[in-house]
Coordinates of C-alpha atoms in Angstrom, one line a residue:
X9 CA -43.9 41.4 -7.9
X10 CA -40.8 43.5 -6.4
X11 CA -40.9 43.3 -2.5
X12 CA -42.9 46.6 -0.8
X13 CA -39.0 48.2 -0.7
X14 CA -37.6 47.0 -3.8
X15 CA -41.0 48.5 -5.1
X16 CA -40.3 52.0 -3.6
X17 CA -36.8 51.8 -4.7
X18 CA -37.8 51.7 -8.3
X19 CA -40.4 54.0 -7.9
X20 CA -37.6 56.2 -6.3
X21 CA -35.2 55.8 -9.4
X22 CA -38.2 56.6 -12.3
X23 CA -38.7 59.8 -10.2
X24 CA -35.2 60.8 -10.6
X25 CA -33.9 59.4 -13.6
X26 CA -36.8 58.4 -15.6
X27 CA -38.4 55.3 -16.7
X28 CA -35.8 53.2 -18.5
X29 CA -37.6 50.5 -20.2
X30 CA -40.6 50.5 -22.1
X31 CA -43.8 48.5 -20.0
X32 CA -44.9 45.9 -22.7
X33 CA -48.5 45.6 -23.9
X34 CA -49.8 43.1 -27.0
X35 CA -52.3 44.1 -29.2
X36 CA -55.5 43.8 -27.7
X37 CA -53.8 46.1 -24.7
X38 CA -52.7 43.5 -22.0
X39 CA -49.9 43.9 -20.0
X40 CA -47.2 41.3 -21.2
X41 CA -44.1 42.8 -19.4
X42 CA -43.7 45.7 -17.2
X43 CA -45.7 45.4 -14.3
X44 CA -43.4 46.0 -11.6
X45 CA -42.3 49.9 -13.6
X46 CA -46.3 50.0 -14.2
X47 CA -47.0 50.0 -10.2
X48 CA -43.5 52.1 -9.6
X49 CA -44.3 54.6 -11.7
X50 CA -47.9 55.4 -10.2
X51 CA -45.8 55.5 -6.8
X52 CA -43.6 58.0 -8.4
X53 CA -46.5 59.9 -9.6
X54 CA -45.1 59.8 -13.4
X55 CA -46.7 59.0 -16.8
X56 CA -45.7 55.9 -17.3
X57 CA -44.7 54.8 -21.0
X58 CA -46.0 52.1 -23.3
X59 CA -44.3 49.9 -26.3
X60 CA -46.4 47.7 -28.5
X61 CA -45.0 44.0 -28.8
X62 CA -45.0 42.7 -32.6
X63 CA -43.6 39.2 -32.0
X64 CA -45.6 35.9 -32.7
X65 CA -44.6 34.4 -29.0
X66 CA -45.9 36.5 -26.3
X67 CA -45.3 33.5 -23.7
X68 CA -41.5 33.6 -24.8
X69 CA -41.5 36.9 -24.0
X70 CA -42.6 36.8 -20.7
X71 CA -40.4 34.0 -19.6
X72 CA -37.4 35.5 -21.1
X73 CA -38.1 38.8 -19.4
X74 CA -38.9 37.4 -16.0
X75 CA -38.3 33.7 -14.9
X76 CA -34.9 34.1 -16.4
X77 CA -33.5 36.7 -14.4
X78 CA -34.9 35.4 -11.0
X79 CA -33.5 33.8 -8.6
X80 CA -35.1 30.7 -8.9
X81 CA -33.2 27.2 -9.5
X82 CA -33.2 25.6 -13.2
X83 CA -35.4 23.1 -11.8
X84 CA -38.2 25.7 -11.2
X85 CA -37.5 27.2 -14.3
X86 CA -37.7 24.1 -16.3
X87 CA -41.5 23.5 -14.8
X88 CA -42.4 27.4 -15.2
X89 CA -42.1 26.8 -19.1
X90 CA -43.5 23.0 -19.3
X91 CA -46.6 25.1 -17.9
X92 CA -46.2 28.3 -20.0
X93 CA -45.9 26.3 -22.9
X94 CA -47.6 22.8 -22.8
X95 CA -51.0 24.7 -24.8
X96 CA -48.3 26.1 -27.4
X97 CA -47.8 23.5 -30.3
X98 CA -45.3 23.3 -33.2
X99 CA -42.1 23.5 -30.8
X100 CA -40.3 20.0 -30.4
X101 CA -38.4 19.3 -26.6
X102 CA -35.2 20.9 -28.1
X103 CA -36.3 23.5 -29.7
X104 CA -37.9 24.5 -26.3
X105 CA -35.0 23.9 -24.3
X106 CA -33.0 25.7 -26.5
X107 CA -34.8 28.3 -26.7
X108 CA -35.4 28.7 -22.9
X109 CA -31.7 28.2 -22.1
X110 CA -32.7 24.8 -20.5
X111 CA -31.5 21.4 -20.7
X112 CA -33.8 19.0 -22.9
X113 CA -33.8 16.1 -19.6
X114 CA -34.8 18.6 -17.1
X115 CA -37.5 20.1 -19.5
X116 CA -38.6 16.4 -19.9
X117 CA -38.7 15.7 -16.5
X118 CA -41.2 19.0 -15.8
X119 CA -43.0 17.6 -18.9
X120 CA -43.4 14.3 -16.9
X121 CA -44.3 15.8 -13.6
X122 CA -46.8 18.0 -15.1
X123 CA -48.6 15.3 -17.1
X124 CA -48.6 12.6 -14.1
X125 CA -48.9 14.6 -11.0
X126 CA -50.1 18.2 -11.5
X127 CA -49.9 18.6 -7.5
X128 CA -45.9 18.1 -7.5
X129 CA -45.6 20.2 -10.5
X130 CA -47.0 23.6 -8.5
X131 CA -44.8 22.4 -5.8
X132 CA -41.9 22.3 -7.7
X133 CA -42.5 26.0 -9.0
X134 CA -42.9 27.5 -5.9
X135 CA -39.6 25.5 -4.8
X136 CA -41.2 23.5 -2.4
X137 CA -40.0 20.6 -3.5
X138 CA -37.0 19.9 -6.1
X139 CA -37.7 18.8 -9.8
X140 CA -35.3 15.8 -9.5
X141 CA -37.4 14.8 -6.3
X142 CA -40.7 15.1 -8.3
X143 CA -39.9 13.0 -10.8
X144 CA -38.4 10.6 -8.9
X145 CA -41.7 10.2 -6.8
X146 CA -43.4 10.3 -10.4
X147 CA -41.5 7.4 -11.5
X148 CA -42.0 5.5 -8.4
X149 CA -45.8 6.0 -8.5
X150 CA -45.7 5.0 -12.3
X151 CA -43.4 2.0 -11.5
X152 CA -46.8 0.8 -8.5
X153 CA -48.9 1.7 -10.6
X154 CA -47.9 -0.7 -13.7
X155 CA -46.9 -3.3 -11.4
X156 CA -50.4 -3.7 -10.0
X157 CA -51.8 -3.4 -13.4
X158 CA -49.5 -6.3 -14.0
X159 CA -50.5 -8.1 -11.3
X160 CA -54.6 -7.4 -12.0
X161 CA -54.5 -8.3 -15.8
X162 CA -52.1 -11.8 -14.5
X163 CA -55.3 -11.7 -12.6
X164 CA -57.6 -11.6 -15.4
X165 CA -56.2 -14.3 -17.6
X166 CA -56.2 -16.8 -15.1
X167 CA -58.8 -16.2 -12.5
X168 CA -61.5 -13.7 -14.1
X169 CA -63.8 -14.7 -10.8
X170 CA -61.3 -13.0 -8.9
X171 CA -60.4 -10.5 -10.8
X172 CA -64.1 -9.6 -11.0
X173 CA -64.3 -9.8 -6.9
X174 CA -61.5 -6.9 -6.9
X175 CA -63.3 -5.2 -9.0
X176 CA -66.8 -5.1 -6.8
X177 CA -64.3 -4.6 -4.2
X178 CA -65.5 -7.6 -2.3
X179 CA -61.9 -8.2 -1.7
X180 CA -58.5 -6.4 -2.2
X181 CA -55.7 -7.2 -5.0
X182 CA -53.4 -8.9 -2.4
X183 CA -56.0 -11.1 -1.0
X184 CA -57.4 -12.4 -4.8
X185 CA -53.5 -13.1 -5.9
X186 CA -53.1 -14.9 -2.4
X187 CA -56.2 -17.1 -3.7
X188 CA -54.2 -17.6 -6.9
X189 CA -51.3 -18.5 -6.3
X190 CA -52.8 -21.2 -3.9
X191 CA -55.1 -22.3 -7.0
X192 CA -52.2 -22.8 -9.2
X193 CA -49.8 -24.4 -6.5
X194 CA -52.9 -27.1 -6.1
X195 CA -52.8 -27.4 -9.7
X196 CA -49.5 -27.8 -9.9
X197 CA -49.2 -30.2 -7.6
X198 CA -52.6 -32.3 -9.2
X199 CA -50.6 -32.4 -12.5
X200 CA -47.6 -34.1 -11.1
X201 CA -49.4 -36.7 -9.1
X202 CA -51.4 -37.5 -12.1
X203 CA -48.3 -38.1 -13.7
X204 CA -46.7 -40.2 -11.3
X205 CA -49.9 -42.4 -11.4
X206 CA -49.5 -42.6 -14.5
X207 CA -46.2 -43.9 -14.6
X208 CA -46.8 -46.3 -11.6
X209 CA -49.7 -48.0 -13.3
X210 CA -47.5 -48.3 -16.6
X211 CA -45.1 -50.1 -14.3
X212 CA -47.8 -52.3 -13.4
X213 CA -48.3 -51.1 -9.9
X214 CA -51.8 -52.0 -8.2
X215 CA -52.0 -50.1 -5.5
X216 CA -54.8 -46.9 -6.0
X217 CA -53.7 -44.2 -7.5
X218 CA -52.9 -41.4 -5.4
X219 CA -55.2 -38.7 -7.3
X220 CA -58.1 -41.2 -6.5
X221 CA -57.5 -40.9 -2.5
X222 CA -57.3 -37.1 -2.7
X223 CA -60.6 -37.1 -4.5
X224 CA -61.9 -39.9 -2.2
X225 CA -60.9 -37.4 0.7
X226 CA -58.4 -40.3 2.3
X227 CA -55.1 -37.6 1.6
X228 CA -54.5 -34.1 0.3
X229 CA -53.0 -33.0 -2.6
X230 CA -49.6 -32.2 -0.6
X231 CA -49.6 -35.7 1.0
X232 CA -50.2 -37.4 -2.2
X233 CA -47.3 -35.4 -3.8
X234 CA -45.2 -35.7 -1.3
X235 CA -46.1 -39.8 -1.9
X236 CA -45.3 -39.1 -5.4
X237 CA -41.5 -37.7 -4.7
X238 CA -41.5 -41.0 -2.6
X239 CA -42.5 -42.9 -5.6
X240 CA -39.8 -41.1 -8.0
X241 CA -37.3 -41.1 -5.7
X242 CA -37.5 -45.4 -5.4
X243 CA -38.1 -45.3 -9.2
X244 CA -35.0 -44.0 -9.9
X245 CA -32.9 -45.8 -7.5
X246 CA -34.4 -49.0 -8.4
X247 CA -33.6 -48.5 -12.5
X248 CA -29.9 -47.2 -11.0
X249 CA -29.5 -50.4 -8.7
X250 CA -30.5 -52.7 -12.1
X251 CA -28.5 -51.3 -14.4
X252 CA -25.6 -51.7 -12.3
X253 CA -26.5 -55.4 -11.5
X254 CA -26.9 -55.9 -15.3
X255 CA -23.5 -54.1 -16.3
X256 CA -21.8 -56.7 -13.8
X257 CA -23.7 -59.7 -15.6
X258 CA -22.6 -58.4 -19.2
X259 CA -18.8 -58.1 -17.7
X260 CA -19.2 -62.1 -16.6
X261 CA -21.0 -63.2 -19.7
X262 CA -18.3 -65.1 -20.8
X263 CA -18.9 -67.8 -17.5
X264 CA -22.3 -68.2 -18.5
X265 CA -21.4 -69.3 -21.7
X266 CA -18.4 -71.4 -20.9
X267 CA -21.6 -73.1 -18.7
X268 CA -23.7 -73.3 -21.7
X269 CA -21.4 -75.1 -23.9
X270 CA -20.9 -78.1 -21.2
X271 CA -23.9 -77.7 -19.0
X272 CA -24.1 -81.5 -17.7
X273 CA -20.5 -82.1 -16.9
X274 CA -18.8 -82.5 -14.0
X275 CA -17.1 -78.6 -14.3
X276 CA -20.4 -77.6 -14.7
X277 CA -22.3 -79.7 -11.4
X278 CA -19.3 -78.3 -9.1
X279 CA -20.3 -74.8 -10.2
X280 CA -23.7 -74.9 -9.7
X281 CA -23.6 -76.9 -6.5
X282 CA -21.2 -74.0 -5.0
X283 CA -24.0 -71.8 -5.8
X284 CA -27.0 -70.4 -3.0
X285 CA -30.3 -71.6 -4.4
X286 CA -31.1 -68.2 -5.6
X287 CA -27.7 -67.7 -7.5
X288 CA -27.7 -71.2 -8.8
X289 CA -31.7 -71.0 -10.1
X290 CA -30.2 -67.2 -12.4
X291 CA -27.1 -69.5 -13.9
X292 CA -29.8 -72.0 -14.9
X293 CA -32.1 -69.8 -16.4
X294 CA -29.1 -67.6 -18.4
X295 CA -27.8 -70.9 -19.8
X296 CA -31.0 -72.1 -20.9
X297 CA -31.7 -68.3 -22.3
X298 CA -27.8 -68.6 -23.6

């Protein structure tokens, strides 16, 4: 409605120069467009006068006829008609936008915010808060929202106890992912000690195997990976530190065959005597292998 002035105004204006345009009624009587020249014109005192509407889209009609010429940013506009029209079917985004003089993303977004949060949408037509604001808080809700649903159906497939503990809220989503995460970091850390006992007793190692002190209670499942990286660690540089010792073997093969061919002659004594006992019992054994 006109403010109490603006009201008088009109009402002013129909007594001196008539009533203008026709107040707008549909076909069962009620009043589509015209209100504000309906309560001027009982100000004024005059009769006021009446036109019939034979269109198929009343709500058009009273968008076009009010929200349009108001004052009222595009953004208000846009949610005015996502509620006028969200109960009309048959009319596709652009059709509506076009029709409404509105572009198709801000339409969508009022689309959005009505559907997800119906409290933002009345605040964005009463421009309390801005449409681009609304569904930016919209988005941000949906964004939590399918993150935790994401978090509770990771929940689900590995953990179901816990999942079903969040659900009898006996304890909160944070706390049960907390308990996962450590359940899968234990078993994590279980799998490759298990595997490095594995490999240790293939080597021929006879020491316990570190999954049997954890379960014995002598370590925990840290220590005894921690003991595992050890384990690797030495592997590794062990195979490294043999490799190399063999290369330098295969590069001097040729002595240990020129010792094979004469192994009891003089040539051969003065070698071997030169030799430390360690160094001299490896040229023995290679000739004999040679």
């Amino acid at each position: 409605m006109l403010s109490k002035d603006e009201l008088l105004d009109l009402a002013e204006s129909i007594r001196a120069e008539g009533q203008h345009k026709d107040i707008v009624l549909d076909a069962d009587g009620v009043l589509l467009d015209g209100r504000n020249r309906l309560a001027a014109c009982e100000i004024a005192g005059v009769e006021p006068r009446f036109t019939n509407y034979t269109g198929n889209n009343p709500t058009a009609l009273i968008l076009s006829n009010n929200v349009y010429r108001r004052h009222i940013s595009k953004g208000q506009q846009a949610m005015i008609t996502a509620m006028a029209m969200r109960s009309v079917s048959g009319h596709s985004l652009r059709d509506l936008a076009k029709l409404h003089g509105l572009s198709r993303s801000r339409l969508s977004a009022a689309n959005v915010v009505l559907k997800h949060a119906p409290d933002l949408a009345e605040q964005v037509r009463t421009g309390t808060v801005p449409l681009d604001t609304a569904y930016n808080t919209v988005s941000e809700r949906k964004a939590r929202a399918a993150a935790l649903q994401e978090t509770y159906d990771r929940l689900r497939e590995h953990a179901p106890d816990l999942a079903e503990r969040v659900t009898q809220s006996e304890i909160t989503l944070d706390d049960a992912t907390a308990a996962l995460d450590e359940r899968l970091e234990t078993e994590r850390l279980r799998q490759y000690v298990i595997n490095a006992d594995t490999v240790r007793l293939a080597d021929g190692d006879t020491t316990p195997p570190l999954a049997e002190l954890v379960e014995r209670g002598d370590i925990i499942w840290p220590e005894a990976h921690q003991r595992a990286e050890e384990f690797a660690v030495h592997r590794r540089d062990s195979i490294q530190r043999s490799r190399q010792a063999l290369h330098v073997i295969a590069e001097h093969w040729t002595a240990v065959q020129d010792l094979a061919a004469r192994p009891d002659t003089p040539y051969a004594r003065d070698i071997l005597d030169g030799l430390a006992p360690v160094a001299r019992t490896l040229a023995q054994r290679l000739i004999t292998l040679d």
